[in-house]
Amino acid sequence: MTPTDLIFDPALIDGVGGRDVVARGAGQASLLDDIRLNGWTVPQVKAPFPYMDEPYETRPDEWIRDDYPGIYGGDHGPTAGALNATSTALGAFLRFVTPQLLEKIAGECNDYFEENLDTRVEAEHTKQQARKQKRPDFQPQTPQQIKTNLQKTPEISGRDLCIFIGLLIARTIAPNKGKFAHHWKTSDEGAIPRGCFGNFMKRKHGCSRYYRPGWKLRPVIDALEVTFQRNFIPPPVMAFDDAVLPSTSPFNRMQTFMKDKPHRWGTKLFMLCCSEFAYCIRFEVYCGKHQNHEGSTPPDTKSVPAAVVRNLRQVFGPTGPSDFRLIVTDRFYTSVVLSMQLLALNFYSVGTAMTNKKGLCSAILPKKNKNVRKESNKRPAWVPRGTFHIAEMLQVPRIKFARWWDYQGVFVLATGGSTALDRTVRRDPTTGEQVVVMCPRFVKDYQTFMGGVDVHDQLRLQR
């Protein structure tokens, strides 16, 4: 019997067909309906007074081990090799973008040039013929002459590509456009010859266009997924959320719209980040529901929650880690099925939840009026700010569901964590001033650890 078997009621394990079924997230809809109506304790109401009148007691140093029993307590953070590589900027860059990757991309750029050589010859010949009509004294070249001249173009090497990327990064940080052309002078040692910038931009390709979605960036994506994970030991607490790489190009077939992000148009990523350092341990590019290449994961009935488990298994293996970790998610991912699935894989979880998720306690969810509309989620004037209703799942007591009254009702689902009273700092919506508000301790854990992915969104604004 494993430690996770002790967390679940044996009747629940037998009812779904075993622990492996829970780990796959294959719960039955009828079971979730029964949990929603009969699977929770009677909700308890906690008011902020007299607790808020008492002196605040800080948490002990080992609070996380008390609130989340069995959580990982070993070394975590950058590996020794990663720290040694970051002694120089070039070493840090080549630690993630390896020389092998640069050589591969350079080879694909050269192959792309050869594949499209005839097309470019035809386009150049057409352009010269049009110029001949405007300027009768102009002597156009024959297609063979144009092809011969294009074939003299030197091939791109991995070193050239590294310099090319380095110059782009340098000018992104310090955009001194007046001296930008000086970098392409042939007289400087190690410089790229004049005129190569446009040549590189025309030929940049990562792999064959017939490969799979994201074909231009696929080698870069595959390499970074490996190097990001290899250079960092996963910590006890991680945040999972989506992010957007800004892009408004009409040629980006993976472009999505996300209204709540600083950059609303771009390529969507699923990111698993360290909650302490905001380091991206793993990311996955969202290619769309119908853009599945050979060997990829097909569309899942759980959609976005499936991405959480899929990426965690890539990092920790199909059976999960030996010690527990805490995963923090937002409302688009959190659900009862996902919470039980993560718990079976040795992951605690905490996150805000949407009220339409199956299995949530019906006694806490907003009631429907006679016109089939849900009641307003705005906090009533007679309810003190910080009040919360909380219930525990009968068959899995580690799972807790609460409705915490901030300015509006906030629904939080957690496995593990403490229900003890604590305090958090919020902003008053009318004055903007900071206000200390009571909350259950696992809600404070969510607010403390959720910002790992949001840091990347803010960094992308500083361009």
PDB file of N, CA and C in Angstrom, residues 96-187:
ATOM      1  N   PHE A  96      21.850  26.802 -22.851  1.00  0.00           N
ATOM      2  CA  PHE A  96      20.480  26.513 -23.260  1.00  0.00           C
ATOM      3  C   PHE A  96      20.380  26.338 -24.778  1.00  0.00           C
ATOM      4  N   VAL A  97      20.969  27.255 -25.511  1.00  0.00           N
ATOM      5  CA  VAL A  97      20.996  27.136 -26.976  1.00  0.00           C
ATOM      6  C   VAL A  97      22.335  26.504 -27.334  1.00  0.00           C
ATOM      7  N   THR A  98      22.372  25.201 -27.410  1.00  0.00           N
ATOM      8  CA  THR A  98      23.616  24.453 -27.543  1.00  0.00           C
ATOM      9  C   THR A  98      24.227  24.629 -28.932  1.00  0.00           C
ATOM     10  N   PRO A  99      25.555  24.461 -29.058  1.00  0.00           N
ATOM     11  CA  PRO A  99      26.183  24.525 -30.390  1.00  0.00           C
ATOM     12  C   PRO A  99      25.600  23.513 -31.364  1.00  0.00           C
ATOM     13  N   GLN A 100      25.201  22.338 -30.865  1.00  0.00           N
ATOM     14  CA  GLN A 100      24.588  21.343 -31.750  1.00  0.00           C
ATOM     15  C   GLN A 100      23.284  21.865 -32.341  1.00  0.00           C
ATOM     16  N   LEU A 101      22.518  22.592 -31.532  1.00  0.00           N
ATOM     17  CA  LEU A 101      21.273  23.169 -32.035  1.00  0.00           C
ATOM     18  C   LEU A 101      21.555  24.224 -33.099  1.00  0.00           C
ATOM     19  N   LEU A 102      22.562  25.061 -32.861  1.00  0.00           N
ATOM     20  CA  LEU A 102      22.899  26.099 -33.833  1.00  0.00           C
ATOM     21  C   LEU A 102      23.349  25.494 -35.158  1.00  0.00           C
ATOM     22  N   GLU A 103      24.137  24.426 -35.091  1.00  0.00           N
ATOM     23  CA  GLU A 103      24.576  23.765 -36.324  1.00  0.00           C
ATOM     24  C   GLU A 103      23.394  23.141 -37.061  1.00  0.00           C
ATOM     25  N   LYS A 104      22.458  22.587 -36.308  1.00  0.00           N
ATOM     26  CA  LYS A 104      21.289  21.977 -36.943  1.00  0.00           C
ATOM     27  C   LYS A 104      20.434  23.030 -37.643  1.00  0.00           C
ATOM     28  N   ILE A 105      20.221  24.155 -36.972  1.00  0.00           N
ATOM     29  CA  ILE A 105      19.421  25.220 -37.582  1.00  0.00           C
ATOM     30  C   ILE A 105      20.128  25.771 -38.818  1.00  0.00           C
ATOM     31  N   ALA A 106      21.453  25.940 -38.717  1.00  0.00           N
ATOM     32  CA  ALA A 106      22.202  26.435 -39.872  1.00  0.00           C
ATOM     33  C   ALA A 106      22.078  25.477 -41.049  1.00  0.00           C
ATOM     34  N   GLY A 107      22.136  24.174 -40.774  1.00  0.00           N
ATOM     35  CA  GLY A 107      21.974  23.199 -41.852  1.00  0.00           C
ATOM     36  C   GLY A 107      20.603  23.261 -42.488  1.00  0.00           C
ATOM     37  N   GLU A 108      19.567  23.454 -41.665  1.00  0.00           N
ATOM     38  CA  GLU A 108      18.215  23.568 -42.211  1.00  0.00           C
ATOM     39  C   GLU A 108      18.053  24.846 -43.034  1.00  0.00           C
ATOM     40  N   CYS A 109      18.722  25.924 -42.609  1.00  0.00           N
ATOM     41  CA  CYS A 109      18.665  27.171 -43.384  1.00  0.00           C
ATOM     42  C   CYS A 109      19.284  26.972 -44.764  1.00  0.00           C
ATOM     43  N   ASN A 110      20.409  26.262 -44.799  1.00  0.00           N
ATOM     44  CA  ASN A 110      21.063  26.010 -46.086  1.00  0.00           C
ATOM     45  C   ASN A 110      20.225  25.093 -46.969  1.00  0.00           C
ATOM     46  N   ASP A 111      19.580  24.087 -46.360  1.00  0.00           N
ATOM     47  CA  ASP A 111      18.707  23.203 -47.145  1.00  0.00           C
ATOM     48  C   ASP A 111      17.514  23.971 -47.707  1.00  0.00           C
ATOM     49  N   TYR A 112      16.968  24.870 -46.900  1.00  0.00           N
ATOM     50  CA  TYR A 112      15.835  25.678 -47.357  1.00  0.00           C
ATOM     51  C   TYR A 112      16.245  26.565 -48.538  1.00  0.00           C
ATOM     52  N   PHE A 113      17.471  27.080 -48.476  1.00  0.00           N
ATOM     53  CA  PHE A 113      17.973  27.907 -49.576  1.00  0.00           C
ATOM     54  C   PHE A 113      18.059  27.092 -50.865  1.00  0.00           C
ATOM     55  N   GLU A 114      18.545  25.860 -50.779  1.00  0.00           N
ATOM     56  CA  GLU A 114      18.667  25.017 -51.964  1.00  0.00           C
ATOM     57  C   GLU A 114      17.293  24.620 -52.508  1.00  0.00           C
ATOM     58  N   GLU A 115      16.343  24.335 -51.608  1.00  0.00           N
ATOM     59  CA  GLU A 115      15.010  23.924 -52.045  1.00  0.00           C
ATOM     60  C   GLU A 115      14.288  25.035 -52.812  1.00  0.00           C
ATOM     61  N   ASN A 116      14.536  26.271 -52.439  1.00  0.00           N
ATOM     62  CA  ASN A 116      13.820  27.398 -53.041  1.00  0.00           C
ATOM     63  C   ASN A 116      14.680  28.170 -54.039  1.00  0.00           C
ATOM     64  N   LEU A 117      15.786  27.578 -54.460  1.00  0.00           N
ATOM     65  CA  LEU A 117      16.685  28.291 -55.359  1.00  0.00           C
ATOM     66  C   LEU A 117      16.015  28.610 -56.695  1.00  0.00           C
ATOM     67  N   ASP A 118      15.346  27.640 -57.299  1.00  0.00           N
ATOM     68  CA  ASP A 118      14.701  27.880 -58.596  1.00  0.00           C
ATOM     69  C   ASP A 118      13.599  28.933 -58.488  1.00  0.00           C
ATOM     70  N   THR A 119      12.866  28.904 -57.380  1.00  0.00           N
ATOM     71  CA  THR A 119      11.812  29.906 -57.182  1.00  0.00           C
ATOM     72  C   THR A 119      12.400  31.307 -57.092  1.00  0.00           C
ATOM     73  N   ARG A 120      13.528  31.440 -56.415  1.00  0.00           N
ATOM     74  CA  ARG A 120      14.160  32.752 -56.290  1.00  0.00           C
ATOM     75  C   ARG A 120      14.752  33.212 -57.623  1.00  0.00           C
ATOM     76  N   VAL A 121      15.283  32.255 -58.379  1.00  0.00           N
ATOM     77  CA  VAL A 121      15.811  32.616 -59.698  1.00  0.00           C
ATOM     78  C   VAL A 121      14.695  33.167 -60.578  1.00  0.00           C
ATOM     79  N   GLU A 122      13.554  32.497 -60.562  1.00  0.00           N
ATOM     80  CA  GLU A 122      12.420  32.946 -61.372  1.00  0.00           C
ATOM     81  C   GLU A 122      11.925  34.316 -60.924  1.00  0.00           C
ATOM     82  N   ALA A 123      11.850  34.533 -59.609  1.00  0.00           N
ATOM     83  CA  ALA A 123      11.391  35.824 -59.096  1.00  0.00           C
ATOM     84  C   ALA A 123      12.367  36.938 -59.458  1.00  0.00           C
ATOM     85  N   GLU A 124      13.664  36.665 -59.345  1.00  0.00           N
ATOM     86  CA  GLU A 124      14.659  37.682 -59.687  1.00  0.00           C
ATOM     87  C   GLU A 124      14.653  37.982 -61.184  1.00  0.00           C
ATOM     88  N   HIS A 125      14.473  36.950 -61.998  1.00  0.00           N
ATOM     89  CA  HIS A 125      14.431  37.168 -63.448  1.00  0.00           C
ATOM     90  C   HIS A 125      13.210  38.010 -63.837  1.00  0.00           C
ATOM     91  N   THR A 126      12.065  37.743 -63.213  1.00  0.00           N
ATOM     92  CA  THR A 126      10.861  38.544 -63.468  1.00  0.00           C
ATOM     93  C   THR A 126      11.073  39.990 -63.056  1.00  0.00           C
ATOM     94  N   LYS A 127      11.756  40.197 -61.950  1.00  0.00           N
ATOM     95  CA  LYS A 127      12.019  41.553 -61.474  1.00  0.00           C
ATOM     96  C   LYS A 127      12.935  42.305 -62.448  1.00  0.00           C
ATOM     97  N   GLN A 128      13.929  41.614 -62.969  1.00  0.00           N
ATOM     98  CA  GLN A 128      14.837  42.273 -63.909  1.00  0.00           C
ATOM     99  C   GLN A 128      14.152  42.575 -65.247  1.00  0.00           C
ATOM    100  N   GLN A 129      13.252  41.700 -65.667  1.00  0.00           N
ATOM    101  CA  GLN A 129      12.509  41.972 -66.903  1.00  0.00           C
ATOM    102  C   GLN A 129      11.625  43.213 -66.749  1.00  0.00           C
ATOM    103  N   ALA A 130      11.008  43.357 -65.564  1.00  0.00           N
ATOM    104  CA  ALA A 130      10.199  44.554 -65.312  1.00  0.00           C
ATOM    105  C   ALA A 130      11.062  45.807 -65.298  1.00  0.00           C
ATOM    106  N   ARG A 131      12.273  45.694 -64.763  1.00  0.00           N
ATOM    107  CA  ARG A 131      13.180  46.835 -64.756  1.00  0.00           C
ATOM    108  C   ARG A 131      13.627  47.187 -66.179  1.00  0.00           C
ATOM    109  N   LYS A 132      13.780  46.168 -67.026  1.00  0.00           N
ATOM    110  CA  LYS A 132      14.175  46.396 -68.420  1.00  0.00           C
ATOM    111  C   LYS A 132      13.125  47.222 -69.166  1.00  0.00           C
ATOM    112  N   GLN A 133      11.845  47.004 -68.855  1.00  0.00           N
ATOM    113  CA  GLN A 133      10.781  47.757 -69.515  1.00  0.00           C
ATOM    114  C   GLN A 133      10.790  49.223 -69.097  1.00  0.00           C
ATOM    115  N   LYS A 134      11.183  49.491 -67.850  1.00  0.00           N
ATOM    116  CA  LYS A 134      11.235  50.871 -67.383  1.00  0.00           C
ATOM    117  C   LYS A 134      12.525  51.562 -67.817  1.00  0.00           C
ATOM    118  N   ARG A 135      13.612  50.796 -67.881  1.00  0.00           N
ATOM    119  CA  ARG A 135      14.916  51.346 -68.254  1.00  0.00           C
ATOM    120  C   ARG A 135      15.484  50.531 -69.408  1.00  0.00           C
ATOM    121  N   PRO A 136      15.289  50.966 -70.638  1.00  0.00           N
ATOM    122  CA  PRO A 136      15.737  50.186 -71.804  1.00  0.00           C
ATOM    123  C   PRO A 136      17.240  49.923 -71.817  1.00  0.00           C
ATOM    124  N   ASP A 137      18.040  50.786 -71.151  1.00  0.00           N
ATOM    125  CA  ASP A 137      19.484  50.582 -71.154  1.00  0.00           C
ATOM    126  C   ASP A 137      19.929  49.496 -70.170  1.00  0.00           C
ATOM    127  N   PHE A 138      19.019  49.008 -69.346  1.00  0.00           N
ATOM    128  CA  PHE A 138      19.368  47.973 -68.365  1.00  0.00           C
ATOM    129  C   PHE A 138      19.508  46.621 -69.062  1.00  0.00           C
ATOM    130  N   GLN A 139      20.569  45.876 -68.716  1.00  0.00           N
ATOM    131  CA  GLN A 139      20.824  44.570 -69.311  1.00  0.00           C
ATOM    132  C   GLN A 139      20.482  43.473 -68.294  1.00  0.00           C
ATOM    133  N   PRO A 140      19.345  42.798 -68.456  1.00  0.00           N
ATOM    134  CA  PRO A 140      18.988  41.735 -67.497  1.00  0.00           C
ATOM    135  C   PRO A 140      19.866  40.501 -67.670  1.00  0.00           C
ATOM    136  N   GLN A 141      20.012  39.762 -66.597  1.00  0.00           N
ATOM    137  CA  GLN A 141      20.775  38.520 -66.633  1.00  0.00           C
ATOM    138  C   GLN A 141      19.873  37.370 -67.063  1.00  0.00           C
ATOM    139  N   THR A 142      20.509  36.354 -67.601  1.00  0.00           N
ATOM    140  CA  THR A 142      19.762  35.142 -67.929  1.00  0.00           C
ATOM    141  C   THR A 142      19.483  34.366 -66.643  1.00  0.00           C
ATOM    142  N   PRO A 143      18.463  33.486 -66.639  1.00  0.00           N
ATOM    143  CA  PRO A 143      18.205  32.683 -65.438  1.00  0.00           C
ATOM    144  C   PRO A 143      19.420  31.890 -64.971  1.00  0.00           C
ATOM    145  N   GLN A 144      20.226  31.394 -65.906  1.00  0.00           N
ATOM    146  CA  GLN A 144      21.402  30.633 -65.512  1.00  0.00           C
ATOM    147  C   GLN A 144      22.434  31.521 -64.820  1.00  0.00           C
ATOM    148  N   GLN A 145      22.588  32.748 -65.312  1.00  0.00           N
ATOM    149  CA  GLN A 145      23.519  33.673 -64.663  1.00  0.00           C
ATOM    150  C   GLN A 145      23.052  34.028 -63.249  1.00  0.00           C
ATOM    151  N   ILE A 146      21.746  34.252 -63.118  1.00  0.00           N
ATOM    152  CA  ILE A 146      21.208  34.564 -61.778  1.00  0.00           C
ATOM    153  C   ILE A 146      21.428  33.394 -60.831  1.00  0.00           C
ATOM    154  N   LYS A 147      21.189  32.185 -61.321  1.00  0.00           N
ATOM    155  CA  LYS A 147      21.362  31.001 -60.481  1.00  0.00           C
ATOM    156  C   LYS A 147      22.816  30.817 -60.081  1.00  0.00           C
ATOM    157  N   THR A 148      23.726  31.070 -61.022  1.00  0.00           N
ATOM    158  CA  THR A 148      25.153  30.939 -60.715  1.00  0.00           C
ATOM    159  C   THR A 148      25.573  31.930 -59.634  1.00  0.00           C
ATOM    160  N   ASN A 149      25.076  33.154 -59.720  1.00  0.00           N
ATOM    161  CA  ASN A 149      25.417  34.163 -58.713  1.00  0.00           C
ATOM    162  C   ASN A 149      24.847  33.800 -57.339  1.00  0.00           C
ATOM    163  N   LEU A 150      23.610  33.290 -57.323  1.00  0.00           N
ATOM    164  CA  LEU A 150      23.013  32.902 -56.039  1.00  0.00           C
ATOM    165  C   LEU A 150      23.745  31.724 -55.415  1.00  0.00           C
ATOM    166  N   GLN A 151      24.255  30.816 -56.247  1.00  0.00           N
ATOM    167  CA  GLN A 151      24.973  29.656 -55.718  1.00  0.00           C
ATOM    168  C   GLN A 151      26.316  30.035 -55.104  1.00  0.00           C
ATOM    169  N   LYS A 152      26.793  31.233 -55.396  1.00  0.00           N
ATOM    170  CA  LYS A 152      28.037  31.698 -54.788  1.00  0.00           C
ATOM    171  C   LYS A 152      27.833  32.189 -53.358  1.00  0.00           C
ATOM    172  N   THR A 153      26.574  32.312 -52.939  1.00  0.00           N
ATOM    173  CA  THR A 153      26.295  32.763 -51.573  1.00  0.00           C
ATOM    174  C   THR A 153      26.875  31.770 -50.574  1.00  0.00           C
ATOM    175  N   PRO A 154      27.718  32.206 -49.651  1.00  0.00           N
ATOM    176  CA  PRO A 154      28.323  31.263 -48.696  1.00  0.00           C
ATOM    177  C   PRO A 154      27.273  30.658 -47.774  1.00  0.00           C
ATOM    178  N   GLU A 155      27.523  29.432 -47.374  1.00  0.00           N
ATOM    179  CA  GLU A 155      26.605  28.758 -46.460  1.00  0.00           C
ATOM    180  C   GLU A 155      26.686  29.376 -45.066  1.00  0.00           C
ATOM    181  N   ILE A 156      25.596  29.249 -44.330  1.00  0.00           N
ATOM    182  CA  ILE A 156      25.535  29.740 -42.956  1.00  0.00           C
ATOM    183  C   ILE A 156      26.081  28.659 -42.032  1.00  0.00           C
ATOM    184  N   SER A 157      26.958  29.028 -41.123  1.00  0.00           N
ATOM    185  CA  SER A 157      27.497  28.096 -40.132  1.00  0.00           C
ATOM    186  C   SER A 157      26.853  28.346 -38.776  1.00  0.00           C
ATOM    187  N   GLY A 158      27.057  27.412 -37.862  1.00  0.00           N
ATOM    188  CA  GLY A 158      26.527  27.594 -36.515  1.00  0.00           C
ATOM    189  C   GLY A 158      27.130  28.796 -35.818  1.00  0.00           C
ATOM    190  N   ARG A 159      28.423  29.054 -36.075  1.00  0.00           N
ATOM    191  CA  ARG A 159      29.073  30.222 -35.475  1.00  0.00           C
ATOM    192  C   ARG A 159      28.470  31.516 -36.011  1.00  0.00           C
ATOM    193  N   ASP A 160      28.238  31.568 -37.329  1.00  0.00           N
ATOM    194  CA  ASP A 160      27.600  32.758 -37.909  1.00  0.00           C
ATOM    195  C   ASP A 160      26.234  33.004 -37.283  1.00  0.00           C
ATOM    196  N   LEU A 161      25.482  31.935 -37.082  1.00  0.00           N
ATOM    197  CA  LEU A 161      24.145  32.065 -36.504  1.00  0.00           C
ATOM    198  C   LEU A 161      24.219  32.558 -35.069  1.00  0.00           C
ATOM    199  N   CYS A 162      25.222  32.091 -34.320  1.00  0.00           N
ATOM    200  CA  CYS A 162      25.396  32.542 -32.936  1.00  0.00           C
ATOM    201  C   CYS A 162      25.699  34.038 -32.890  1.00  0.00           C
ATOM    202  N   ILE A 163      26.585  34.513 -33.777  1.00  0.00           N
ATOM    203  CA  ILE A 163      26.897  35.948 -33.834  1.00  0.00           C
ATOM    204  C   ILE A 163      25.670  36.745 -34.247  1.00  0.00           C
ATOM    205  N   PHE A 164      24.938  36.225 -35.202  1.00  0.00           N
ATOM    206  CA  PHE A 164      23.728  36.892 -35.690  1.00  0.00           C
ATOM    207  C   PHE A 164      22.725  37.090 -34.556  1.00  0.00           C
ATOM    208  N   ILE A 165      22.472  36.033 -33.778  1.00  0.00           N
ATOM    209  CA  ILE A 165      21.531  36.134 -32.654  1.00  0.00           C
ATOM    210  C   ILE A 165      22.078  37.070 -31.584  1.00  0.00           C
ATOM    211  N   GLY A 166      23.389  36.987 -31.324  1.00  0.00           N
ATOM    212  CA  GLY A 166      23.989  37.850 -30.313  1.00  0.00           C
ATOM    213  C   GLY A 166      23.864  39.325 -30.640  1.00  0.00           C
ATOM    214  N   LEU A 167      24.034  39.672 -31.917  1.00  0.00           N
ATOM    215  CA  LEU A 167      23.888  41.072 -32.317  1.00  0.00           C
ATOM    216  C   LEU A 167      22.446  41.544 -32.185  1.00  0.00           C
ATOM    217  N   LEU A 168      21.504  40.666 -32.500  1.00  0.00           N
ATOM    218  CA  LEU A 168      20.096  41.037 -32.334  1.00  0.00           C
ATOM    219  C   LEU A 168      19.763  41.265 -30.861  1.00  0.00           C
ATOM    220  N   ILE A 169      20.287  40.401 -29.990  1.00  0.00           N
ATOM    221  CA  ILE A 169      20.048  40.567 -28.551  1.00  0.00           C
ATOM    222  C   ILE A 169      20.681  41.863 -28.057  1.00  0.00           C
ATOM    223  N   ALA A 170      21.908  42.137 -28.509  1.00  0.00           N
ATOM    224  CA  ALA A 170      22.597  43.350 -28.070  1.00  0.00           C
ATOM    225  C   ALA A 170      21.837  44.599 -28.477  1.00  0.00           C
ATOM    226  N   ARG A 171      21.321  44.614 -29.693  1.00  0.00           N
ATOM    227  CA  ARG A 171      20.606  45.791 -30.149  1.00  0.00           C
ATOM    228  C   ARG A 171      19.185  45.855 -29.602  1.00  0.00           C
ATOM    229  N   THR A 172      18.663  44.746 -29.114  1.00  0.00           N
ATOM    230  CA  THR A 172      17.383  44.790 -28.403  1.00  0.00           C
ATOM    231  C   THR A 172      17.556  45.464 -27.050  1.00  0.00           C
ATOM    232  N   ILE A 173      18.678  45.154 -26.386  1.00  0.00           N
ATOM    233  CA  ILE A 173      18.955  45.747 -25.077  1.00  0.00           C
ATOM    234  C   ILE A 173      19.367  47.211 -25.223  1.00  0.00           C
ATOM    235  N   ALA A 174      20.216  47.505 -26.209  1.00  0.00           N
ATOM    236  CA  ALA A 174      20.693  48.871 -26.437  1.00  0.00           C
ATOM    237  C   ALA A 174      20.446  49.242 -27.891  1.00  0.00           C
ATOM    238  N   PRO A 175      19.261  49.733 -28.218  1.00  0.00           N
ATOM    239  CA  PRO A 175      18.910  49.996 -29.620  1.00  0.00           C
ATOM    240  C   PRO A 175      19.561  51.263 -30.167  1.00  0.00           C
ATOM    241  N   ASN A 176      20.876  51.230 -30.372  1.00  0.00           N
ATOM    242  CA  ASN A 176      21.599  52.354 -30.967  1.00  0.00           C
ATOM    243  C   ASN A 176      21.584  52.173 -32.481  1.00  0.00           C
ATOM    244  N   LYS A 177      20.556  52.661 -33.117  1.00  0.00           N
ATOM    245  CA  LYS A 177      20.356  52.395 -34.537  1.00  0.00           C
ATOM    246  C   LYS A 177      21.368  53.131 -35.418  1.00  0.00           C
ATOM    247  N   GLY A 178      21.933  54.212 -34.929  1.00  0.00           N
ATOM    248  CA  GLY A 178      22.847  54.985 -35.751  1.00  0.00           C
ATOM    249  C   GLY A 178      24.106  54.225 -36.123  1.00  0.00           C
ATOM    250  N   LYS A 179      24.572  53.335 -35.236  1.00  0.00           N
ATOM    251  CA  LYS A 179      25.792  52.579 -35.495  1.00  0.00           C
ATOM    252  C   LYS A 179      25.517  51.106 -35.759  1.00  0.00           C
ATOM    253  N   PHE A 180      24.291  50.800 -36.051  1.00  0.00           N
ATOM    254  CA  PHE A 180      23.925  49.400 -36.269  1.00  0.00           C
ATOM    255  C   PHE A 180      24.663  48.820 -37.472  1.00  0.00           C
ATOM    256  N   ALA A 181      24.845  49.613 -38.542  1.00  0.00           N
ATOM    257  CA  ALA A 181      25.491  49.106 -39.753  1.00  0.00           C
ATOM    258  C   ALA A 181      26.961  48.790 -39.524  1.00  0.00           C
ATOM    259  N   HIS A 182      27.579  49.351 -38.481  1.00  0.00           N
ATOM    260  CA  HIS A 182      28.995  49.106 -38.236  1.00  0.00           C
ATOM    261  C   HIS A 182      29.268  47.647 -37.879  1.00  0.00           C
ATOM    262  N   HIS A 183      28.271  46.953 -37.394  1.00  0.00           N
ATOM    263  CA  HIS A 183      28.483  45.563 -37.007  1.00  0.00           C
ATOM    264  C   HIS A 183      28.699  44.654 -38.206  1.00  0.00           C
ATOM    265  N   TRP A 184      28.377  45.122 -39.394  1.00  0.00           N
ATOM    266  CA  TRP A 184      28.478  44.256 -40.571  1.00  0.00           C
ATOM    267  C   TRP A 184      29.722  44.588 -41.412  1.00  0.00           C
ATOM    268  N   LYS A 185      30.625  45.392 -40.864  1.00  0.00           N
ATOM    269  CA  LYS A 185      31.842  45.727 -41.598  1.00  0.00           C
ATOM    270  C   LYS A 185      32.777  44.522 -41.664  1.00  0.00           C
ATOM    271  N   THR A 186      33.388  44.319 -42.812  1.00  0.00           N
ATOM    272  CA  THR A 186      34.315  43.188 -42.978  1.00  0.00           C
ATOM    273  C   THR A 186      35.672  43.460 -42.359  1.00  0.00           C
ATOM    274  N   SER A 187      35.966  44.710 -42.031  1.00  0.00           N
ATOM    275  CA  SER A 187      37.274  45.044 -41.471  1.00  0.00           C
ATOM    276  C   SER A 187      37.402  44.664 -40.008  1.00  0.00           C
TER     277      SER A 187
END
